[in-house]
mmCIF file of C-alpha atoms in Angstrom:
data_model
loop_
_atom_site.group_PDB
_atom_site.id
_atom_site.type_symbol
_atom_site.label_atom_id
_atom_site.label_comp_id
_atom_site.label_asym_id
_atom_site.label_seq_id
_atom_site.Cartn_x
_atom_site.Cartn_y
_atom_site.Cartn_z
ATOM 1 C CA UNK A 474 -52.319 28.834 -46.919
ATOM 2 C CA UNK A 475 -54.615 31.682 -48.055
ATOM 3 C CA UNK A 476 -55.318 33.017 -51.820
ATOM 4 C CA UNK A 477 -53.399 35.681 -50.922
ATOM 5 C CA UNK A 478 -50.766 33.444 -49.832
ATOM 6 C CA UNK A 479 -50.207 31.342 -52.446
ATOM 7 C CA UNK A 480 -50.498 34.456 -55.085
ATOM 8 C CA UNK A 481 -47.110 35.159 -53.803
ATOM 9 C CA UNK A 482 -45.852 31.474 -53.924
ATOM 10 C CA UNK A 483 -42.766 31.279 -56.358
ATOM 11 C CA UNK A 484 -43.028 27.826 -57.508
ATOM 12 C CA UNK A 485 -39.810 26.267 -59.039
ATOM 13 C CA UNK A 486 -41.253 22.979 -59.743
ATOM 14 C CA UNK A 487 -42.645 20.725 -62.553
ATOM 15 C CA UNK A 488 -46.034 20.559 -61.482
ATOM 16 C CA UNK A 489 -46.286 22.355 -58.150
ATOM 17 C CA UNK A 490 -44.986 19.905 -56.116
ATOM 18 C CA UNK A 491 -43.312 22.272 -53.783
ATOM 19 C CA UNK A 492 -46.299 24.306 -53.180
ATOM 20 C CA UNK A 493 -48.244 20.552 -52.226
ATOM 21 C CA UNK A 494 -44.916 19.946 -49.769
ATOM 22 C CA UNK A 495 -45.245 23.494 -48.318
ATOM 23 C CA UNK A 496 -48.604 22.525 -47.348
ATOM 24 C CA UNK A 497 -48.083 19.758 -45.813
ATOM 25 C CA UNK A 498 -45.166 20.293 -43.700
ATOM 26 C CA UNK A 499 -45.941 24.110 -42.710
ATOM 27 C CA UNK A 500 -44.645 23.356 -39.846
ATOM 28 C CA UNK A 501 -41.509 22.476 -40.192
ATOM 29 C CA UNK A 502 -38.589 24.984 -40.146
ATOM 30 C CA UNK A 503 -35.019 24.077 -41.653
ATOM 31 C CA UNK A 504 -35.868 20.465 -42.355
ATOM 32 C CA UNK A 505 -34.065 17.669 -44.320
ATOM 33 C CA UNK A 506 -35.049 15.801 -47.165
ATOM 34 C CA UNK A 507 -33.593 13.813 -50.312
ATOM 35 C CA UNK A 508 -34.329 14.746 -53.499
ATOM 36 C CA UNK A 509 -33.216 11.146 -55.993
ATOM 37 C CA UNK A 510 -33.287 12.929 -59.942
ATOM 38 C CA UNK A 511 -32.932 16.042 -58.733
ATOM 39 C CA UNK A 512 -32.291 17.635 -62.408
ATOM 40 C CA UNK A 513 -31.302 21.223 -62.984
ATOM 41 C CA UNK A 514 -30.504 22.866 -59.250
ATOM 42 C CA UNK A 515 -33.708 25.944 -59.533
ATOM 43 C CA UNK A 516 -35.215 25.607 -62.678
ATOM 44 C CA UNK A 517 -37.682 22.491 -62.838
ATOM 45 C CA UNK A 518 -36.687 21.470 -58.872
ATOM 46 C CA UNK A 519 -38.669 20.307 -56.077
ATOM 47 C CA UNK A 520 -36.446 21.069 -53.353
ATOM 48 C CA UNK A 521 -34.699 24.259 -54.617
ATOM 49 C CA UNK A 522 -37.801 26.445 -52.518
ATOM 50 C CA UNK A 523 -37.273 24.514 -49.554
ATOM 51 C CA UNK A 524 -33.198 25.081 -49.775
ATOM 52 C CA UNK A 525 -34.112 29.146 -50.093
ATOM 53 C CA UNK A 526 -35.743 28.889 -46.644
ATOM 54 C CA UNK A 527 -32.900 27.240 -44.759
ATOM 55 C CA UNK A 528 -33.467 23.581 -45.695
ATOM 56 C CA UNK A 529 -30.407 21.108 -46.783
ATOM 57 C CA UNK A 530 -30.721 17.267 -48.097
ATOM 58 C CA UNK A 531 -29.160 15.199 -50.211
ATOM 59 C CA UNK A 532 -29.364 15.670 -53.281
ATOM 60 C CA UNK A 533 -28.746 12.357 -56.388
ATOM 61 C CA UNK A 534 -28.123 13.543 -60.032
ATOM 62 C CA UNK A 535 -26.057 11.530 -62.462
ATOM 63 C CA UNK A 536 -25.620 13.756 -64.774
ATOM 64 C CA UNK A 537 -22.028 15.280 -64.091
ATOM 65 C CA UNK A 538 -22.464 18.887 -65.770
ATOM 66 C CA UNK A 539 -25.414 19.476 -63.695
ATOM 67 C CA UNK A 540 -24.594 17.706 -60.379
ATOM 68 C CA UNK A 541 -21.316 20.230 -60.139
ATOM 69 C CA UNK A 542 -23.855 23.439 -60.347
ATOM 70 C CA UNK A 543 -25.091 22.111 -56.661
ATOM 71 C CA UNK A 544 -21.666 23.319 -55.255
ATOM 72 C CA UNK A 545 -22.226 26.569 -56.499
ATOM 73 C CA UNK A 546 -25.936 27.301 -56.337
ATOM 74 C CA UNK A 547 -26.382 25.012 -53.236
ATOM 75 C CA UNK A 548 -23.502 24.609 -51.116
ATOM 76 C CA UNK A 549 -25.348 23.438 -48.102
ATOM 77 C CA UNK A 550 -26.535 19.990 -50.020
ATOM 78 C CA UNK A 551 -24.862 16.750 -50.050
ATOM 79 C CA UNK A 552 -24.753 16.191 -54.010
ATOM 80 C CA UNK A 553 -24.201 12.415 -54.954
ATOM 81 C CA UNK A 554 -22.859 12.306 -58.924
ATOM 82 C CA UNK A 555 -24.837 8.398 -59.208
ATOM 83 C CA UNK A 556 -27.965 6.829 -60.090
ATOM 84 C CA UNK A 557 -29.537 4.782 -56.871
ATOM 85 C CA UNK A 558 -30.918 1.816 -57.027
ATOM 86 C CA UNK A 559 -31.864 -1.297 -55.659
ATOM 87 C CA UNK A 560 -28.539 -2.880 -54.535
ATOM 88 C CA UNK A 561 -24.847 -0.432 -54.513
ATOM 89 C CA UNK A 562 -23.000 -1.186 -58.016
ATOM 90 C CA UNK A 563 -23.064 -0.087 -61.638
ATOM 91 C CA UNK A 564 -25.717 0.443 -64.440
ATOM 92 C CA UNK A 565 -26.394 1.742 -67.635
ATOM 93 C CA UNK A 566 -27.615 4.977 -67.841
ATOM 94 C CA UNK A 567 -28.637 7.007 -71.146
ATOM 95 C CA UNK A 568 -27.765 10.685 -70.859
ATOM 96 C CA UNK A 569 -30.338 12.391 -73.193
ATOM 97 C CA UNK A 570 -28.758 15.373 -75.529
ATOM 98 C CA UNK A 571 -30.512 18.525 -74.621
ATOM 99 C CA UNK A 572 -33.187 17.618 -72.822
ATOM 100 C CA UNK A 573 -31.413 16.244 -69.266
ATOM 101 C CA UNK A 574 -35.083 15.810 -68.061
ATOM 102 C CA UNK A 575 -35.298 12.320 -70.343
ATOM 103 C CA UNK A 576 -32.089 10.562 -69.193
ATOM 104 C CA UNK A 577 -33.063 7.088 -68.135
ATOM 105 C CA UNK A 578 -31.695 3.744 -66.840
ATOM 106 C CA UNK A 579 -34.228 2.166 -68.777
ATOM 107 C CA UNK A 580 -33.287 1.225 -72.284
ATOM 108 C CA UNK A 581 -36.911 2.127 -73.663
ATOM 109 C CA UNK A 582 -37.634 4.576 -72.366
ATOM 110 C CA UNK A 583 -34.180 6.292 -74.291
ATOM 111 C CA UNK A 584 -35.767 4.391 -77.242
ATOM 112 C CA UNK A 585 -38.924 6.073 -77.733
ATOM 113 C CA UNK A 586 -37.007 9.743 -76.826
ATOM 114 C CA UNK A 587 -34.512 8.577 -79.931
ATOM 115 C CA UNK A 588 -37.858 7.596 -81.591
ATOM 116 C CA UNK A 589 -38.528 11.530 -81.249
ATOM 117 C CA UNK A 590 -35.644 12.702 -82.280
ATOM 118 C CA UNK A 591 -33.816 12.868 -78.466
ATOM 119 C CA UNK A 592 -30.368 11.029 -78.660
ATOM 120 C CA UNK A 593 -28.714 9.979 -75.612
ATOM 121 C CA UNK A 594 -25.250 8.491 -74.989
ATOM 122 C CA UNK A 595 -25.124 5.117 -72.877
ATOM 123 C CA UNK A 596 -22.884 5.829 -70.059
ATOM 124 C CA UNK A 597 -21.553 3.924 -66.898
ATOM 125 C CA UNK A 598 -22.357 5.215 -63.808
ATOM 126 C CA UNK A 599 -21.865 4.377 -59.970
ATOM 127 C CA UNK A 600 -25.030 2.860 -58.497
ATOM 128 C CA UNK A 601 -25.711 3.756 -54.551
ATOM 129 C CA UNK A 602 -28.661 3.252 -52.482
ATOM 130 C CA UNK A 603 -31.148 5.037 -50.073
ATOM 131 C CA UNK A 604 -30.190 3.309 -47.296
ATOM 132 C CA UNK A 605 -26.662 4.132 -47.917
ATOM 133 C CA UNK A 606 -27.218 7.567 -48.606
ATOM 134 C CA UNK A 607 -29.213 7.391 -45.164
ATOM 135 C CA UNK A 608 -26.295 5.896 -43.560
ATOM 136 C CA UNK A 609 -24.024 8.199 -44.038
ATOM 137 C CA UNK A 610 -25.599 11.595 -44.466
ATOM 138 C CA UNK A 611 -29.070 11.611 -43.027
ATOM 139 C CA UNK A 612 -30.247 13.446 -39.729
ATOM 140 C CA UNK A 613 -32.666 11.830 -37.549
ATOM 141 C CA UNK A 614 -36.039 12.668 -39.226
ATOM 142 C CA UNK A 615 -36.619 13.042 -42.784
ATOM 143 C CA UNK A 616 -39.240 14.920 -43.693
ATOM 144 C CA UNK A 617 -39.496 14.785 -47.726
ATOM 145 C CA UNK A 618 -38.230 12.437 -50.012
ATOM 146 C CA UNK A 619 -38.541 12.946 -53.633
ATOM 147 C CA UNK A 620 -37.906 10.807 -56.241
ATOM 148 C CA UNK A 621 -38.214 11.153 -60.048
ATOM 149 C CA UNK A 622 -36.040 9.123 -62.324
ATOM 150 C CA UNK A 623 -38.120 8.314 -65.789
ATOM 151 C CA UNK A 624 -39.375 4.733 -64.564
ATOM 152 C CA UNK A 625 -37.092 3.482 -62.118
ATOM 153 C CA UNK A 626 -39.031 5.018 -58.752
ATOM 154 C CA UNK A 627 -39.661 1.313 -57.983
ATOM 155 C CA UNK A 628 -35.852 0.326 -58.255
ATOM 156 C CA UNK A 629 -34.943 3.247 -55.848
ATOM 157 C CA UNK A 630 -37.278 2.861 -53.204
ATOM 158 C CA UNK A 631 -36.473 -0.920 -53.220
ATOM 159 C CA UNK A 632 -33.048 0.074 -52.068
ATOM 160 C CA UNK A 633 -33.848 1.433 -48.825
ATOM 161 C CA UNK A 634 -34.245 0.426 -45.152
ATOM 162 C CA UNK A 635 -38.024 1.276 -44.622
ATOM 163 C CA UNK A 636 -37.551 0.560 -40.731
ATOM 164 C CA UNK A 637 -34.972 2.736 -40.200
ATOM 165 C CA UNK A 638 -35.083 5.555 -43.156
ATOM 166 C CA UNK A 639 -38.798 6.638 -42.876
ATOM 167 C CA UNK A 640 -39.164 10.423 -44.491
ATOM 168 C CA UNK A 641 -42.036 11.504 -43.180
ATOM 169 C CA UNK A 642 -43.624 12.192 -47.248
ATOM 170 C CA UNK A 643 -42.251 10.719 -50.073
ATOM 171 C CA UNK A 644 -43.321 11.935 -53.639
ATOM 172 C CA UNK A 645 -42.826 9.948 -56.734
ATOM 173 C CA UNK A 646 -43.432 10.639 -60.366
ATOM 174 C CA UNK A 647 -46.330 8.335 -60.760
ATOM 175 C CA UNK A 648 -46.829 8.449 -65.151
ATOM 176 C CA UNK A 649 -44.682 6.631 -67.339
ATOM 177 C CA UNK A 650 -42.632 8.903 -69.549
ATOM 178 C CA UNK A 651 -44.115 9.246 -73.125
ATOM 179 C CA UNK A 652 -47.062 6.942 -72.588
ATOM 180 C CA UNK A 653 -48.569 8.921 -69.181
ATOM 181 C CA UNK A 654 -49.876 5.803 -68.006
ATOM 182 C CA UNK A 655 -50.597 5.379 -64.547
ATOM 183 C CA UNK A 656 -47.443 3.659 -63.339
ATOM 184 C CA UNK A 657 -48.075 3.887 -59.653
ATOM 185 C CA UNK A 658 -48.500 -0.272 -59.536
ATOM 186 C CA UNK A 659 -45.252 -0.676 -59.835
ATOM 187 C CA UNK A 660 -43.968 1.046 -56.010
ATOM 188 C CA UNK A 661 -47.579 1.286 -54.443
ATOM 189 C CA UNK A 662 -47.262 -2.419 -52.847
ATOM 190 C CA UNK A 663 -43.867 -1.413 -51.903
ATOM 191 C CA UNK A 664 -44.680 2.002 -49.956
ATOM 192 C CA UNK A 665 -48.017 0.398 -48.230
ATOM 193 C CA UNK A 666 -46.369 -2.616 -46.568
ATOM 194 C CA UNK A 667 -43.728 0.147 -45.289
ATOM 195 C CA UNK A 668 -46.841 1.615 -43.767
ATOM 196 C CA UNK A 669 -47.406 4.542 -46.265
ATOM 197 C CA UNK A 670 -50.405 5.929 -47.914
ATOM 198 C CA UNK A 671 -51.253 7.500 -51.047
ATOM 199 C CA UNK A 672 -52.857 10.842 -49.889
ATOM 200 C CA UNK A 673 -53.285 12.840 -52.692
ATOM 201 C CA UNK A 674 -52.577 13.060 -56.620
ATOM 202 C CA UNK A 675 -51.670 15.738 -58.642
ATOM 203 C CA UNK A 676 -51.995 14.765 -62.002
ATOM 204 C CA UNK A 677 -48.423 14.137 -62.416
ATOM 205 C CA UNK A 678 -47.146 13.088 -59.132
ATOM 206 C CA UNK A 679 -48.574 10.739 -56.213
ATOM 207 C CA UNK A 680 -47.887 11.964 -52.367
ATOM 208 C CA UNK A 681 -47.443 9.432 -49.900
ATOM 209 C CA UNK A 682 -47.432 9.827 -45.806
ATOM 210 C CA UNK A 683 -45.908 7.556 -43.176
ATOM 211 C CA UNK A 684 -48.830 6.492 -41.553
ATOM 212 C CA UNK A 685 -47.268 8.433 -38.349
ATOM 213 C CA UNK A 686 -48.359 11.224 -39.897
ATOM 214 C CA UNK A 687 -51.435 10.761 -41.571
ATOM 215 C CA UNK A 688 -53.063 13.615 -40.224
ATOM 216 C CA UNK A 689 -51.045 15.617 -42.162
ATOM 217 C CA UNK A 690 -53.605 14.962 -44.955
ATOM 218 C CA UNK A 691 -56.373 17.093 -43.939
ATOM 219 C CA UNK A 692 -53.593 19.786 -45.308
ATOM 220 C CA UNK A 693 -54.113 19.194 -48.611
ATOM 221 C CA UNK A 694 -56.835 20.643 -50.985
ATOM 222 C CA UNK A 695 -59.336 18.044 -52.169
ATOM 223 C CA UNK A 696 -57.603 18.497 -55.763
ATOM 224 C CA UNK A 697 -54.443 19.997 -57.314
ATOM 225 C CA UNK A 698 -53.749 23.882 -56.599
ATOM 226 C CA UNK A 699 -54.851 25.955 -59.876
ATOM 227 C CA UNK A 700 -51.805 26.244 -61.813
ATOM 228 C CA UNK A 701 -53.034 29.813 -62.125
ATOM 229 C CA UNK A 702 -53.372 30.255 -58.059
ATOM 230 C CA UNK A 703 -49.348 30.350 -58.023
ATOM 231 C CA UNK A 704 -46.175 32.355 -59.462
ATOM 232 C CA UNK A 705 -44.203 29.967 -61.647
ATOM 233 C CA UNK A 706 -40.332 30.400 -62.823
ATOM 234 C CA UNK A 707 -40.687 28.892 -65.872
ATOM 235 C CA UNK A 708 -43.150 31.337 -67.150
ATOM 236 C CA UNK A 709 -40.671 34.567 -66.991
ATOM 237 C CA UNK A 710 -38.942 35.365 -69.884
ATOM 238 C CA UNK A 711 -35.478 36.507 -69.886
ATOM 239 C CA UNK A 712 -34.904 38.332 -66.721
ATOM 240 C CA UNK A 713 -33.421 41.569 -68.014
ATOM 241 C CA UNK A 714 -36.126 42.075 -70.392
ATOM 242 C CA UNK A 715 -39.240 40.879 -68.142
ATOM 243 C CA UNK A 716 -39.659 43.356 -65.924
ATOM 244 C CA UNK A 717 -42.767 40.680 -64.052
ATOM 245 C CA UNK A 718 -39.237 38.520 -62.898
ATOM 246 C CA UNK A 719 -38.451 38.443 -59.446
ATOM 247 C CA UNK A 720 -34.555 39.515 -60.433
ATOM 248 C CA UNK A 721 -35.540 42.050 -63.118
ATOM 249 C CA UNK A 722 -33.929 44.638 -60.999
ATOM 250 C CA UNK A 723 -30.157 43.030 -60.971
ATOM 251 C CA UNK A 724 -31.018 41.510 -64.206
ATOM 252 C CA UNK A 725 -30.864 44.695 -66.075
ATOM 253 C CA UNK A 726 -27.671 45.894 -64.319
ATOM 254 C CA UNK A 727 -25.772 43.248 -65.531
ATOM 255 C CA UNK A 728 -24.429 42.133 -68.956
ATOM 256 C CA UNK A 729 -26.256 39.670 -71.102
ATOM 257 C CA UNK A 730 -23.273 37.328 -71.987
ATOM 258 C CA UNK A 731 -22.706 36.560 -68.405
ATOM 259 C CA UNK A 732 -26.131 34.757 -67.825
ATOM 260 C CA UNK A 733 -25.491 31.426 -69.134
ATOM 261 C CA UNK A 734 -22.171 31.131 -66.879
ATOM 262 C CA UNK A 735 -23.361 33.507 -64.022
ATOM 263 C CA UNK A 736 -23.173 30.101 -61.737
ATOM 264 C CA UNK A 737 -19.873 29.549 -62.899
ATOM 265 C CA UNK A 738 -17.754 32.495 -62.825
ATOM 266 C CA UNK A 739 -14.161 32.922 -60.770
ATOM 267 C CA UNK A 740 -15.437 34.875 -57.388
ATOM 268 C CA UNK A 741 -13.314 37.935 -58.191
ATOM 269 C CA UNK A 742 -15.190 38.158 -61.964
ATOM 270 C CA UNK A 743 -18.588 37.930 -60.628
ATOM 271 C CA UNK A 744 -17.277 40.549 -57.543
ATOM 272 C CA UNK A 745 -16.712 43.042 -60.190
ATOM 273 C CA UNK A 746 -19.729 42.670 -62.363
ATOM 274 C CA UNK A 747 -22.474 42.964 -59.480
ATOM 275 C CA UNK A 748 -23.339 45.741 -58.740
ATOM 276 C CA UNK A 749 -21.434 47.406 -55.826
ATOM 277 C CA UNK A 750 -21.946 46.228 -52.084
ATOM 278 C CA UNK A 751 -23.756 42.992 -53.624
ATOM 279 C CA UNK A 752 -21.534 40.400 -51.499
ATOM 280 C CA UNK A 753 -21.234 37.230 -54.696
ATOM 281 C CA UNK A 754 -21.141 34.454 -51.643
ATOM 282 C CA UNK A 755 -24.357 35.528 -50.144
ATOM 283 C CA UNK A 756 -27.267 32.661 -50.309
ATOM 284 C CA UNK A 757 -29.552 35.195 -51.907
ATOM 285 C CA UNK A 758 -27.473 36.391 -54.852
ATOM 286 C CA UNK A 759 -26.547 32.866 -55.580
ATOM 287 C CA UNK A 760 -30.202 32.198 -55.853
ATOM 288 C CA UNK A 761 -30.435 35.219 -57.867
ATOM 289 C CA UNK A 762 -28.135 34.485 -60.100
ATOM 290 C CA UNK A 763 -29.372 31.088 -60.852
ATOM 291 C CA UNK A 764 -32.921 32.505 -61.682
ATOM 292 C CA UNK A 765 -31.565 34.751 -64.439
ATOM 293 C CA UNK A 766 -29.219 31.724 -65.645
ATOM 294 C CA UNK A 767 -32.164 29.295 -65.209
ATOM 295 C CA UNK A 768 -33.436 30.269 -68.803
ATOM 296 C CA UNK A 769 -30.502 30.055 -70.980
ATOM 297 C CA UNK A 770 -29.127 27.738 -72.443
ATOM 298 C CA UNK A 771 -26.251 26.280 -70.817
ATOM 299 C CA UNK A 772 -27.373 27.731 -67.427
ATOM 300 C CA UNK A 773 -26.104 25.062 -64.978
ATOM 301 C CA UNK A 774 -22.334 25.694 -66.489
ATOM 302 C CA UNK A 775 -19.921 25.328 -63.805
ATOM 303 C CA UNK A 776 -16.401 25.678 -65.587
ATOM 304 C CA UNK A 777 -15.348 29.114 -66.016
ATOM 305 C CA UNK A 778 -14.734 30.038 -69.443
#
């Protein structure tokens, strides 16, 4: 990908993880891949880029509020409401107030977020696994599979069939929360005797290829993209009043106390407050509309009000 290129990237991720994927599977049109924590459906999302430009996958979120949004912003993904794991069951989880990005299965972890203030209610929730989800929703080839679930990458990858279920990338959130300690020890043995190999690092995040496809490598950059070399949502401010965002335009033509529920309003009430000939079910006002209610609060609403 050229400068040029990759001025007009729109990154929706943490870190710039979907730029990285881009890059690596260029190739690839209307692909397939599983995205395990997959958190807020645009804003903070690894596969929400991919979706835009005809992808699907399957899609694992927990949390109940923000799983629903899926069906509205993403209608094409398979959207499991469980945590996955190691063997099909139950667990713990702690649903952080606020900040969904700190839920955990792992009692410290919800600790030292309480420690900061963070509370989090300890909830049941269904436990499936990769090779389950693989079983009965996966196409033939996988080509991404991300996974990002505040210290438990080790437990999710341990739940799948590595003969039969081989994405051709898998990225993992490689830092333990709070600490940032390298955590990558705990999956790496894993992930190599599945025949995988850690290809590239970027700072948050460690990419892995099947070793299939190791070639694929050579289509990375030595080190991390500049964070400056890319467009990132999370640096607009609020769409109607930043004229720099991408929805600017509709943004302005709309009213303010609609943003936060934008993704959740009756068809017939968002009909009549787009602007006319704007069709509501089209993919790209949906994806519109979740860009301008990506930065309120209460953005990935899904009951109408």
């Amino acid at each position: 990908m050229s400068d040029q290129d990759a001025r007009a990237f729109l990154s929706y991720a943490q870190n710039r993880e979907d730029y990285h994927l881009s890059l690596l599977l260029a190739d690839v049109a209307e692909g397939f891949y599983i995205d395990v924590g997959g958190g807020h459906a645009i804003a903070d999302n690894v596969s929400f880029w991919f979706y835009e430009r005809g992808w699907r996958g399957i899609v694992v979120e927990p949390q109940a509020e923000i799983a629903r949004a899926y069906g509205h912003v993403r209608p094409r993904d398979v959207v499991v409401e469980a945590l996955c794991g190691r063997t099909v069951g139950e667990a713990d989880f702690f649903q952080a107030d606020r900040f969904h990005g700190l839920s955990t299965t792992l009692p410290q972890h919800a600790e030292a977020a309480a420690a900061a203030g963070v509370s989090s209610a300890r909830l049941k929730r269904p436990v499936t696994t990769l090779a389950a989800l693989c079983e009965a929703h996966a196409p033939g080839r996988i080509d991404f599979l991300k996974v990002d679930v505040e210290g438990a990458e080790a437990e999710v990858l341990a739940g799948n069939d590595w003969t039969r279920f081989r994405p051709r990338v898998v990225v993992l959130e490689a830092v333990a929360p709070w600490t940032m300690a390298d955590s990558s020890a705990d999956f790496a043995p894993l992930l190599a005797a599945a025949g995988y190999r850690d290809v590239f690092f970027d700072g948050l995040n460690r990419f892995y290829l099947r070793e299939e496809d190791a070639a694929l490598a050579a289509r990375l950059p030595a080190e991390a993209a500049p964070w400056d070399a890319m467009r990132h949502l999370g640096e607009y401010g609020p769409a109607h009043l930043d004229p720099a965002h991408p929805d600017h335009a509709l943004a302005a033509r709309l009213d303010p106390d609609l943003f936060p529920r934008l993704n959740a309003l009756a068809p017939a009430v968002l009909a009549a407050a787009l602007p006319e000939g704007m069709s509501p079910d089209s993919e790209a006002t949906r994806a519109a509309l979740a860009r301008i209610a990506a930065l309120f609060d209460g953005g990935y609403v899904v009951e109408e009000a």
